[in-house]
XYZ file of C-alpha atoms in Angstrom:
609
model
C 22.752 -17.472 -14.385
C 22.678 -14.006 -16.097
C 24.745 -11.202 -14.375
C 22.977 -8.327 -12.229
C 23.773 -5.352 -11.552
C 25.403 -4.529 -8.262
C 24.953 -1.483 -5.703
C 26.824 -1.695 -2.584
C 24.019 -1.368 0.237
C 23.763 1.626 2.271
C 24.149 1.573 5.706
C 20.569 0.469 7.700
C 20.325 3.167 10.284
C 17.009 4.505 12.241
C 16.210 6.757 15.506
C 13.774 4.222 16.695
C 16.476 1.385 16.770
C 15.837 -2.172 16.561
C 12.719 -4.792 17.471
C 12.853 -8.093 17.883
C 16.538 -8.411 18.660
C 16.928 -8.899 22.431
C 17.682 -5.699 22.203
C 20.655 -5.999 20.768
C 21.352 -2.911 18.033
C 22.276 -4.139 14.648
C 24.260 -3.234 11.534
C 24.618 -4.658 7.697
C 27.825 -6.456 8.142
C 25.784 -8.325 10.802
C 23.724 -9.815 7.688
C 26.687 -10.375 5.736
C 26.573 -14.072 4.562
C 23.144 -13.842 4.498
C 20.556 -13.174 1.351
C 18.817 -9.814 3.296
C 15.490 -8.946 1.845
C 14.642 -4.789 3.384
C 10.509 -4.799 3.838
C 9.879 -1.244 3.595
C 6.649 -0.899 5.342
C 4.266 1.164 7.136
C 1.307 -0.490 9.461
C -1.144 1.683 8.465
C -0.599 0.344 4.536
C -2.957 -2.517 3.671
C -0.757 -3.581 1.040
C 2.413 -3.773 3.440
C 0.029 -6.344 5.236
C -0.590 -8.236 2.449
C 3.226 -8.061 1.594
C 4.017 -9.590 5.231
C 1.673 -12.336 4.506
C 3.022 -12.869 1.135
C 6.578 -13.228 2.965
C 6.199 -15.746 5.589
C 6.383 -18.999 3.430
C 9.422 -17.429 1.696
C 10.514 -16.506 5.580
C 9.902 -20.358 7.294
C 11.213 -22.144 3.661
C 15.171 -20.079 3.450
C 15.321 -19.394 7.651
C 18.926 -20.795 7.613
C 19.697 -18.247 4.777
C 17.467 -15.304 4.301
C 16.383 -12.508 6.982
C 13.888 -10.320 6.352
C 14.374 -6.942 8.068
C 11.304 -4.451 8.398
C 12.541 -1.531 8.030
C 9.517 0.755 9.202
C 9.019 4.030 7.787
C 5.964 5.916 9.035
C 3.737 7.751 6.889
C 1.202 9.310 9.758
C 2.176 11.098 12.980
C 0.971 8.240 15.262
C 3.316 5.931 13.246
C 6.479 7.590 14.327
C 5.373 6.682 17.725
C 8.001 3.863 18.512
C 5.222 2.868 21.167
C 2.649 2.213 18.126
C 5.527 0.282 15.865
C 6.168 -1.889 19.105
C 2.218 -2.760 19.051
C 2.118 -3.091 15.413
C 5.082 -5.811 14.941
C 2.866 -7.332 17.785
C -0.775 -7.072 16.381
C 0.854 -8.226 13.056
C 2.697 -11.428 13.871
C 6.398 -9.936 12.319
C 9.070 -12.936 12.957
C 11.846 -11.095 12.075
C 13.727 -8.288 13.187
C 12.333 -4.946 12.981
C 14.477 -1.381 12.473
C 12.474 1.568 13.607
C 12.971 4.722 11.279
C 10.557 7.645 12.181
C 12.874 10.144 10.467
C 12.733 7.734 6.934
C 17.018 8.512 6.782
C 17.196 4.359 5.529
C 13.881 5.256 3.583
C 15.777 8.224 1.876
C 19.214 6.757 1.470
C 17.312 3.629 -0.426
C 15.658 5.972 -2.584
C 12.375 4.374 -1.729
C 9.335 6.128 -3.464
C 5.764 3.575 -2.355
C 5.021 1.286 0.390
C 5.582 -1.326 0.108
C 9.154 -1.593 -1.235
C 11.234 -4.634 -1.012
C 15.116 -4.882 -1.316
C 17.096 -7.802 -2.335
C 20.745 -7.840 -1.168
C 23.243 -10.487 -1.193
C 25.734 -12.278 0.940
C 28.366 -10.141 0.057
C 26.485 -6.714 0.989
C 25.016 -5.667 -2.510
C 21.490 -4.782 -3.791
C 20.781 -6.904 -6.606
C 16.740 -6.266 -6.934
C 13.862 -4.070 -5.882
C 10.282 -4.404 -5.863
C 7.060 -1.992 -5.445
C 4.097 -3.371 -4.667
C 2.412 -6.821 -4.271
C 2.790 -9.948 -5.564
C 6.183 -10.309 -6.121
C 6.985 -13.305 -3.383
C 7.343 -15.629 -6.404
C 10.191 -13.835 -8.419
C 11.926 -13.369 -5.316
C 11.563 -17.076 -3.979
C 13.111 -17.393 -7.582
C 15.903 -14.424 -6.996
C 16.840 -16.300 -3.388
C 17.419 -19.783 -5.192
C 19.398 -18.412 -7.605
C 21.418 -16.325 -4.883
C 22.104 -19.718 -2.732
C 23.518 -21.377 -5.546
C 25.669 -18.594 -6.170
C 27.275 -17.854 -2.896
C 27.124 -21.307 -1.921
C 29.355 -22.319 -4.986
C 31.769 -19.268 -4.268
C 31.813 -19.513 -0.274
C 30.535 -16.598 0.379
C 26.955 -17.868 1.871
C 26.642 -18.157 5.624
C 23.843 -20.618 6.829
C 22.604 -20.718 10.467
C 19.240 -18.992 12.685
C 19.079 -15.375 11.954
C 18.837 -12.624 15.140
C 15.276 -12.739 15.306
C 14.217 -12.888 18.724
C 10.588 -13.382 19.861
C 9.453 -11.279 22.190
C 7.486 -11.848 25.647
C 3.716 -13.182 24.687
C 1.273 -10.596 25.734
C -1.059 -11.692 28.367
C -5.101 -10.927 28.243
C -8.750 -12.264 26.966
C -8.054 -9.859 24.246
C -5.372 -9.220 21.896
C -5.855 -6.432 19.737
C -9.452 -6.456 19.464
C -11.060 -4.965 16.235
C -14.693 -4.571 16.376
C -17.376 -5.530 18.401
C -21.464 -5.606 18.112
C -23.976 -5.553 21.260
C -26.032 -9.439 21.014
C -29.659 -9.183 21.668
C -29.250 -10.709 25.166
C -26.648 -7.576 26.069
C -23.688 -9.451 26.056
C -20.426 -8.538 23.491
C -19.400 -10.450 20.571
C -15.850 -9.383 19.824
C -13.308 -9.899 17.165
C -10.359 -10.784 18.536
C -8.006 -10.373 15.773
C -4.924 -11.072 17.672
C -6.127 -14.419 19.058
C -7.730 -15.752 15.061
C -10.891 -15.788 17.059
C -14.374 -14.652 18.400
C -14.822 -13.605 22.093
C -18.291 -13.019 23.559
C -18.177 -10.841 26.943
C -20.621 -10.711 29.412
C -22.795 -7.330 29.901
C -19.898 -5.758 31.473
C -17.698 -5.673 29.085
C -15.049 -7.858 30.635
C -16.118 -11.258 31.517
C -15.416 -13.883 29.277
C -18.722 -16.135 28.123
C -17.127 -18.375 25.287
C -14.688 -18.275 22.541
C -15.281 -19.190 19.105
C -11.641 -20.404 17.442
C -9.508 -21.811 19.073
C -6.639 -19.166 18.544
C -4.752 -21.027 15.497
C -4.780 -19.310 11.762
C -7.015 -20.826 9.587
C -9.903 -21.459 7.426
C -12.042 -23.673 9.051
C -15.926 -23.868 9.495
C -18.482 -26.287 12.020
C -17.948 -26.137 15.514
C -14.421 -26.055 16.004
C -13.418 -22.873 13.416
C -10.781 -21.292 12.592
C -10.014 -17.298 11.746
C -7.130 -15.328 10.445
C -7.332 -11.754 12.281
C -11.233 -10.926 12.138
C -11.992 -7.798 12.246
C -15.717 -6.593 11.392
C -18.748 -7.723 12.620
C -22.641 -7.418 11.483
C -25.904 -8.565 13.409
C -28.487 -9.742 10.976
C -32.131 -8.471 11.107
C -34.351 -10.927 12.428
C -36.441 -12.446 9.228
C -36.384 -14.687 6.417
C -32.468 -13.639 5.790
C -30.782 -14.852 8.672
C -33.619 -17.887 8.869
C -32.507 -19.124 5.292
C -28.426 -18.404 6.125
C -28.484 -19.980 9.412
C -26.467 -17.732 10.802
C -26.931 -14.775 13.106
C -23.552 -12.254 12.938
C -21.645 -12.102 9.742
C -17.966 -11.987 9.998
C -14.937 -9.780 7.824
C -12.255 -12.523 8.245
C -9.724 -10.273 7.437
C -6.778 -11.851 6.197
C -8.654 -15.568 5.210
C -10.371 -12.658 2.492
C -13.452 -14.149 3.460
C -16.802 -13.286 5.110
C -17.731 -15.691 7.330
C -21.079 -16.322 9.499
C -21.669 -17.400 12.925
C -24.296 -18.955 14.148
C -25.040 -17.830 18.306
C -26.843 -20.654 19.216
C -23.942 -23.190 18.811
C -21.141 -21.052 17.908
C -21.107 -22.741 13.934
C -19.001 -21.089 11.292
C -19.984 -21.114 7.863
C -17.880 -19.524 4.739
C -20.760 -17.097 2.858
C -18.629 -15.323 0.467
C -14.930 -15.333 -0.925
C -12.549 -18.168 -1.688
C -9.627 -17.822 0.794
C -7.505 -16.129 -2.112
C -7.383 -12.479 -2.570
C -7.970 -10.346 -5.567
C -6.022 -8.932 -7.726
C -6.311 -7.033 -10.663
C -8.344 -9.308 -13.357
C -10.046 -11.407 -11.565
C -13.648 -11.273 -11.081
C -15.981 -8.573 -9.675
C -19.207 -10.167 -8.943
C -20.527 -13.540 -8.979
C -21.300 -16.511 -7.192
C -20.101 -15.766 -3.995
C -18.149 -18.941 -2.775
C -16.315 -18.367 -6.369
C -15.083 -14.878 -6.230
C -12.194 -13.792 -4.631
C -11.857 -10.859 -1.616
C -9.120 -8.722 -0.483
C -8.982 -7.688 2.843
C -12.688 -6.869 4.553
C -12.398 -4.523 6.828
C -15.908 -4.313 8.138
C -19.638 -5.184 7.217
C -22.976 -3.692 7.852
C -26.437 -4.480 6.921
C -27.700 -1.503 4.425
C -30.370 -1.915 1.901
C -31.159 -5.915 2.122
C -27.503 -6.386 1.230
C -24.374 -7.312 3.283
C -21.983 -3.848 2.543
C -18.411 -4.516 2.642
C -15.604 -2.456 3.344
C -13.119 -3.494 1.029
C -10.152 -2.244 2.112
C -7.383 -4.327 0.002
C -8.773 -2.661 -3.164
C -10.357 0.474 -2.153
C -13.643 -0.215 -2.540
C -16.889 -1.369 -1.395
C -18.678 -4.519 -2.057
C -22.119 -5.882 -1.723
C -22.895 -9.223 -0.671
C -26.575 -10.556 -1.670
C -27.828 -13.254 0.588
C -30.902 -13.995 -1.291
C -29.212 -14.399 -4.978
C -26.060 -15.610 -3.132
C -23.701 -13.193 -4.930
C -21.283 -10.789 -4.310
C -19.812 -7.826 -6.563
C -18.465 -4.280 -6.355
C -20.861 -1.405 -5.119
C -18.504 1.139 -5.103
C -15.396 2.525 -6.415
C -12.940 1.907 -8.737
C -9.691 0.084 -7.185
C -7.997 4.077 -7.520
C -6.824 5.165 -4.224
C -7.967 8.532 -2.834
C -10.450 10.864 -2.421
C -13.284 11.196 -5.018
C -16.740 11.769 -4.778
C -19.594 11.464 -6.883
C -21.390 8.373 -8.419
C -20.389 5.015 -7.181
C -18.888 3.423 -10.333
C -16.247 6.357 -10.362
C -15.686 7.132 -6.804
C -11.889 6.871 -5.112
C -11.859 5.403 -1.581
C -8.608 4.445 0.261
C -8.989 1.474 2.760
C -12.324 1.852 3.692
C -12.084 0.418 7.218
C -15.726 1.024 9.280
C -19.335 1.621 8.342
C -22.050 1.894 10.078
C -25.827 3.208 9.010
C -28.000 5.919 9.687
C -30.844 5.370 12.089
C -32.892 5.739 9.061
C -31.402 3.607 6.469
C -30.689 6.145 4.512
C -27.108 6.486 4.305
C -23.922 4.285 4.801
C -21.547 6.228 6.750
C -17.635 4.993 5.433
C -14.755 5.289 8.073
C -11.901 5.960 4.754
C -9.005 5.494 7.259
C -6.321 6.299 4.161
C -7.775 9.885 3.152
C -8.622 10.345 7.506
C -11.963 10.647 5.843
C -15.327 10.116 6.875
C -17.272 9.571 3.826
C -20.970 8.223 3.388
C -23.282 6.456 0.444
C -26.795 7.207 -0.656
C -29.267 4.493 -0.504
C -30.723 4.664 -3.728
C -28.747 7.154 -5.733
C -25.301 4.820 -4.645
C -23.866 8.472 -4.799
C -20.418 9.184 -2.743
C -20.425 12.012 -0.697
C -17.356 13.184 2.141
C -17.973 15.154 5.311
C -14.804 15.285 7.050
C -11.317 15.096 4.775
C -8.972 16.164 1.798
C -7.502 13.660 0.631
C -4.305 11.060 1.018
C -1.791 13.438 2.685
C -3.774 16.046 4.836
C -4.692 14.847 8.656
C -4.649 15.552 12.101
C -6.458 16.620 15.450
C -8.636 19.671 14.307
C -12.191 20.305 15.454
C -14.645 22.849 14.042
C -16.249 23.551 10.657
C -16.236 20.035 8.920
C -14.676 21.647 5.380
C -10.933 22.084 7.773
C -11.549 19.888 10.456
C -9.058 16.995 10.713
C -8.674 13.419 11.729
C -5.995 11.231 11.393
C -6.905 7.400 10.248
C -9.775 6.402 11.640
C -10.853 2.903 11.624
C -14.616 2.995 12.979
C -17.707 4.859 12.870
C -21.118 4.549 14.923
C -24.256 6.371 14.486
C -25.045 8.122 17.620
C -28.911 8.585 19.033
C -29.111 12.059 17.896
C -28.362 10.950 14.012
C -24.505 12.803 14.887
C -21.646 10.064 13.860
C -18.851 9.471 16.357
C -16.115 8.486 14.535
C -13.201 5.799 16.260
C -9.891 8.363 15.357
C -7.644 5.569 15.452
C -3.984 7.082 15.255
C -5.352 10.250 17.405
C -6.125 7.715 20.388
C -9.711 9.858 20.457
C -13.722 9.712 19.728
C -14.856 11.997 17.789
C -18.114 13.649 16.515
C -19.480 15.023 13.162
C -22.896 16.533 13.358
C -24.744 16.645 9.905
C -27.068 19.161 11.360
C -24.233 21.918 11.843
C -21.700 20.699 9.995
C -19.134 20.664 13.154
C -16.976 18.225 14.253
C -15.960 18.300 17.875
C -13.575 15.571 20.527
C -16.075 13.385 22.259
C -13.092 11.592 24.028
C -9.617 11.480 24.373
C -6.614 9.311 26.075
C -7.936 6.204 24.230
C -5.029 3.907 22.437
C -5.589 2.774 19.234
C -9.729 2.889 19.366
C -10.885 1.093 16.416
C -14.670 0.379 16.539
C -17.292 1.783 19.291
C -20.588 0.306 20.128
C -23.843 2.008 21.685
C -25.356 0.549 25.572
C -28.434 2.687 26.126
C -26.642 6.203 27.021
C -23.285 5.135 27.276
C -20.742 4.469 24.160
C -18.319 1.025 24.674
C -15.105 1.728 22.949
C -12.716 -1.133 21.298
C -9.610 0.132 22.323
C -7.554 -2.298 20.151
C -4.167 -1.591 21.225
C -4.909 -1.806 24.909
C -6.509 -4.999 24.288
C -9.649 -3.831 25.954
C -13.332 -2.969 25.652
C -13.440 0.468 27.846
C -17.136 2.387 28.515
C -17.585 6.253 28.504
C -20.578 8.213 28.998
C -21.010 10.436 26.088
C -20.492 13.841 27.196
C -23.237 16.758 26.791
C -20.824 19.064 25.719
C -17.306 18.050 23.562
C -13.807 17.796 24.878
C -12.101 20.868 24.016
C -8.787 19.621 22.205
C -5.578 22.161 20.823
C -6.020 22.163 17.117
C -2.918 19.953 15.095
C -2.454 19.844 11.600
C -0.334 17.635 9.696
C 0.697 16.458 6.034
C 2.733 13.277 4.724
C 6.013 12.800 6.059
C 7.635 11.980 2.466
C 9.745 14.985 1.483
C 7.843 15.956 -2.318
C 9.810 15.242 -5.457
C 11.290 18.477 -7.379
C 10.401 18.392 -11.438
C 9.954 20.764 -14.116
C 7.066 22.176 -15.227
C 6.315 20.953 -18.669
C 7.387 18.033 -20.113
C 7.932 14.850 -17.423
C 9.109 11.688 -18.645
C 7.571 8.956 -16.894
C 9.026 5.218 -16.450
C 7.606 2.303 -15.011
C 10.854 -0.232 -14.423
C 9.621 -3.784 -14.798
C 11.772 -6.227 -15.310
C 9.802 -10.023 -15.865
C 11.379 -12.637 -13.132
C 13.661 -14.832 -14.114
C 12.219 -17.280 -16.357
C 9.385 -15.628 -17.007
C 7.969 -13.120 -19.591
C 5.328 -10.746 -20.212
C 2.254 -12.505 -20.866
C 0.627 -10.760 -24.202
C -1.252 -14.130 -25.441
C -4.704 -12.413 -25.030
C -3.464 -8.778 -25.625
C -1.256 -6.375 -23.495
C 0.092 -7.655 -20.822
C 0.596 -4.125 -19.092
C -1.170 -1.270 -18.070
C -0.374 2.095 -16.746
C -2.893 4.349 -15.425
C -1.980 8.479 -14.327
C -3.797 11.094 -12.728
C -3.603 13.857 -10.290
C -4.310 15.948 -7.606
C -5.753 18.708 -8.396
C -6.172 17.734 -11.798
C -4.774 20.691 -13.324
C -1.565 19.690 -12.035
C -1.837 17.217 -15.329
C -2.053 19.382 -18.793
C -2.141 16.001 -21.009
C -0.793 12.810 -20.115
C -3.789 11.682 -17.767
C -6.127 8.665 -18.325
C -5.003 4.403 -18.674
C -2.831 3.115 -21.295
C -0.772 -0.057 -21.952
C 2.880 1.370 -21.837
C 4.958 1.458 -19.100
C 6.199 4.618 -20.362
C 4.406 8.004 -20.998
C 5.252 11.707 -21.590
C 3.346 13.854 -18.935
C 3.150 17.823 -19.533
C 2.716 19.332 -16.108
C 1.296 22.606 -15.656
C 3.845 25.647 -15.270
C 0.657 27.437 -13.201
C 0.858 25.398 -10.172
C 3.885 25.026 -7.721
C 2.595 21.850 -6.463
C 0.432 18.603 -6.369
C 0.228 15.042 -6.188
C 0.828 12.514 -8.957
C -1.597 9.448 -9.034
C 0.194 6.652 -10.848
C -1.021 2.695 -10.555
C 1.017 0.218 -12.706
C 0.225 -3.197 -13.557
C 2.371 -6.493 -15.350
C 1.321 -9.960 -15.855
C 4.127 -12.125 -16.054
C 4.356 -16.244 -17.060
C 6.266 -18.922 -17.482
C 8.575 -18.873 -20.581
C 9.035 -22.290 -21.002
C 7.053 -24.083 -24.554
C 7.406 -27.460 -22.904
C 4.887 -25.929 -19.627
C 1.509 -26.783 -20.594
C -0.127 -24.591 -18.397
C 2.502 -22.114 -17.037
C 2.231 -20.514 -14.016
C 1.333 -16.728 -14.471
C 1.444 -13.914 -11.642
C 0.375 -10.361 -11.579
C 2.577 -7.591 -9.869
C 1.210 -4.339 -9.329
C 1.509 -1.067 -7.476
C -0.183 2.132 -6.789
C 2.225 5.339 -5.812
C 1.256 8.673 -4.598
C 3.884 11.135 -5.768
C 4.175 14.321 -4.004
C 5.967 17.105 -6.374
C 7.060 20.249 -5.952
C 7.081 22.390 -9.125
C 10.258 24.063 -9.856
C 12.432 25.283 -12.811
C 15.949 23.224 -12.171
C 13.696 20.052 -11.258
C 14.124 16.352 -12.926
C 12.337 16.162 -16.087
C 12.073 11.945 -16.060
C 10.467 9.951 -13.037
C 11.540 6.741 -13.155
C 9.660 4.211 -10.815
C 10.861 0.689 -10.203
C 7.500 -1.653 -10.471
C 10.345 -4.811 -10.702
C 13.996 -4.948 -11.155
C 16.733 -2.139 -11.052
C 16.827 1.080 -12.340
């Protein structure tokens, strides 16, 4: 086996202490025998999702010699909430222990730069590998192998259960409920993502009717179905659509990357779109829809005689097209952030709720990512934002829409007056944006979690998902007067030079593997910024890992945009068909502009720097 480099591990340490422990507080020399993969994650990051998904065959395959530790490390407010992580490792499944780190100190002394991050270290207490980004469960199921061998041959590997602990089951009809829709009849049909399943409530709210899944992960249609954390549902229009689909509520089965229908009559689950794999970067946009791959729906609505789709695993929105059976991209462009303007080159960043305008005309977009709320133009497909700034700029602000602030919200619902209240997730409040004035203004407050809201003649039923409940307000005349909080990214900013910037993608091709570059490059590199004057040349897609930026000696600050991408396979001649996997990554670099700063930013895609 070829040598690696070696870095003694620093020290795990974080105010919020441990989860999923007993309660017992832990250290590094606590892992020592052990292969210890770090998860540095955030719940509000859709990719740190997919990355905990990605882990848990690695996680049940190696439990006698790898532990994964979570090492949270909050972006938002609400996230340094050790309350919130506590729900989170809950709503999320995480079997392994958990180290709470609202200040980021193990974030920092790791020299961590994106969520998610993921360190390798080995038996004997030394980082041998990191990894930013997604799909890299493969060359580290490779990298753990290798490692067992190793320490196994030289003593130094420790087998046994791990200190994961589970902790007590929480009790309830619902489990971290994501969305709900009101049934012609006036009873509740509710995604309850914690449970894999469907609930339908009686009219008030609470009384269980039936459940649809029988509380197991899976993908499973017919009568006896299976989900993997639903969260978004549609009611179809009466008509020839939802005669010829047989089906009456269409489903965003979240994690099974799939959108699934249901009819009410029998409870019947049928698979309309998606293949139970998600997308990544090269596979297809549009097509059949049984043959192209999702990532992550967040939410669906009905809007202009398709099924909309918020996309939130790649930023974008997609269309599904019952009558041609099809499904594609409607909107944006995989970048993450804030970008108006035509569809085809918008930014969104997990797009989480939508809901339309009484008159069809508009889709309004819940962007939790940019605390946005955003909306589409039938029609013109143009992308327009009411409330929101961007990726780092958020919190509890009413007033003029331009500077008002929210802070992640996962759900929006068009109100009777044509006003959108607007679920403010990690502010625990309802809030309102009136097109007419242009104001936004507290509706409600002292709600946990709320992630979807749905309308009952004057009165508004809030999903509050993380106190497992459905929970109905009267909408207030006049708004809840709130003290005005504003907020920016907890990541301390990154000091370089004006001028010249050398920047490095590290990728480093598992072992046995190499870059595929049989049908051209097998990399690709794409910069911009925020504002875009921060960039004087360097900006735009390319195939090199490596580019020379020239940053503007104007500006004392900004935000650098950089999404990296490396297709790696099999290097092997005597592999007919080798096995090829894509690893990518998307980091938002804060920088401060100053004379002394670095003048080269590496970032490590794969490997060590």
């Amino acid at each position: 086996m070829a040598s690696r480099a070696r870095v003694r591990a620093p020290e795990l340490v974080g105010a919020g202490g441990w989860l999923n422990t007993g309660g017992k507080e832990l250290a590094l020399a606590d892992f020592r025998g052990k292969i210890t993969i770090l998860d540095f994650w955030t719940f509000c990051c859709i990719n740190c999702l997919h990355v905990l998904d990605e882990l848990r065959e690695l996680e049940e395959k190696h439990r006698d010699t790898v532990v994964i530790v979570g090492v949270h490390s909050p972006k938002f407010v609400h996230e340094a909430d050790h309350r919130a992580v506590v729900d989170a490792v809950a709503r999320y499944e995480v079997h392994h222990p958990v180290l709470d780190d609202p200040a980021l100190a193990t974030w920092k002394q790791y020299a961590v730069r994106a969520w998610p991050t993921l360190v390798v270290i080995d038996p004997e207490g030394y980082v041998v590998a990191q990894h930013a980004g997604e799909g890299h469960a493969h060359a580290i199921a490779r990298l753990v192998e290798e490692l067992e061998a190793e320490h196994a041959a030289k003593g130094t590997l420790r087998r046994g259960d791990g200190p994961y602990v589970a902790p007590e089951p929480t009790a309830g009809d619902l489990k971290f409920p994501g969305k709900a829709v009101r049934l012609p009849d006036g009873h509740f049909l509710v995604a309850d993502s914690g449970h894999h399943s469907l609930v339908e409530l009686a009219e008030d709210a609470e009384t269980v009717v039936r459940r649809i899944g029988d509380g197991v992960r899976g993908l499973v249609d017919g009568t006896a179905p299976r989900f993997s954390e639903p969260q978004g549902l549609a009611l179809l229009p009466e008509g020839p659509v939802r005669d010829a689909l047989g089906v009456d509520v269409i489903v965003a089965d979240t994690v099974n990357h799939a959108l699934r229908g249901v009819r009410l009559a029998d409870g019947s689950v049928t698979t309309l779109a998606g293949t139970g794999r998600q997308w990544w970067q090269g596979s297809a946009t549009d097509g059949p829809a049984r043959e192209v791959d999702l990532s992550s729906p967040w939410d669906v609505a009905w809007f202009d005689d398709k099924v909309w789709i918020a996309m939130a695993g790649v930023h974008q929105l997609w269309a599904y097209d019952p009558a041609a059976g099809t499904v594609g991209v409607a909107a944006g462009t995989t970048n993450e952030g804030l970008v108006d303007g035509p569809a085809a080159e918008a930014w969104f960043a997990q797009p989480s709720g939508l809901a339309v305008s009484a008159d069809g005309e508009k889709l309004w977009v819940a962007d939790a990512e940019t605390s946005a709320l955003r909306w589409v133009s039938r029609g013109t497909g143009e992308v327009q934002s009411a409330v929101g700034t961007g990726l780092f700029d958020f919190g509890h602000r009413d007033g003029a829409a331009g500077q008002a602030l929210l802070q992640h919200p996962l759900g929006v619902t068009v109100l009777p007056d044509g006003s959108v209240a607007v679920s403010d997730t990690y502010n625990h409040a309802l809030r309102r944006f009136d097109p007419a004035s242009g104001e936004v203004s507290t509706l409600a407050t002292d709600l946990r979690e709320p992630s979807g809201a749905v309308l009952v003649d004057g009165d508004i039923v809030v999903v509050e998902s993380a106190r497992h409940r459905l929970t109905r307000l009267r909408l207030p005349e006049e708004a809840v007067r709130v003290e005005s909080v504003a907020h920016r990214t907890r990541r301390a900013a990154t000091e370089v030079a004006p001028g010249v910037l050398r920047l490095d993608v590290v990728f480093q091709a598992p072992a046995g593997q190499k870059l595929d570059e049989r049908y051209g490059p097998s990399t690709r590199l794409l910069v911009s910024s925020t504002p875009p004057e921060l960039l004087v040349s360097g900006a735009g897609a390319d195939s090199a890992l490596s580019r020379e930026l020239v940053l503007s000696d104007e500006l004392t600050e900004g935000v650098l945009h950089v999404s990296a991408m490396a297709a790696s396979c099999d290097d092997d001649p005597e592999i007919e068909y080798p096995a090829c996997h894509v690893h990518q990554q998307d980091w938002g670099v804060p920088v401060t502009l100053t004379a002394d700063g670095a003048r080269r930013l590496p970032l490590v895609l794969a490997g060590m720097e």
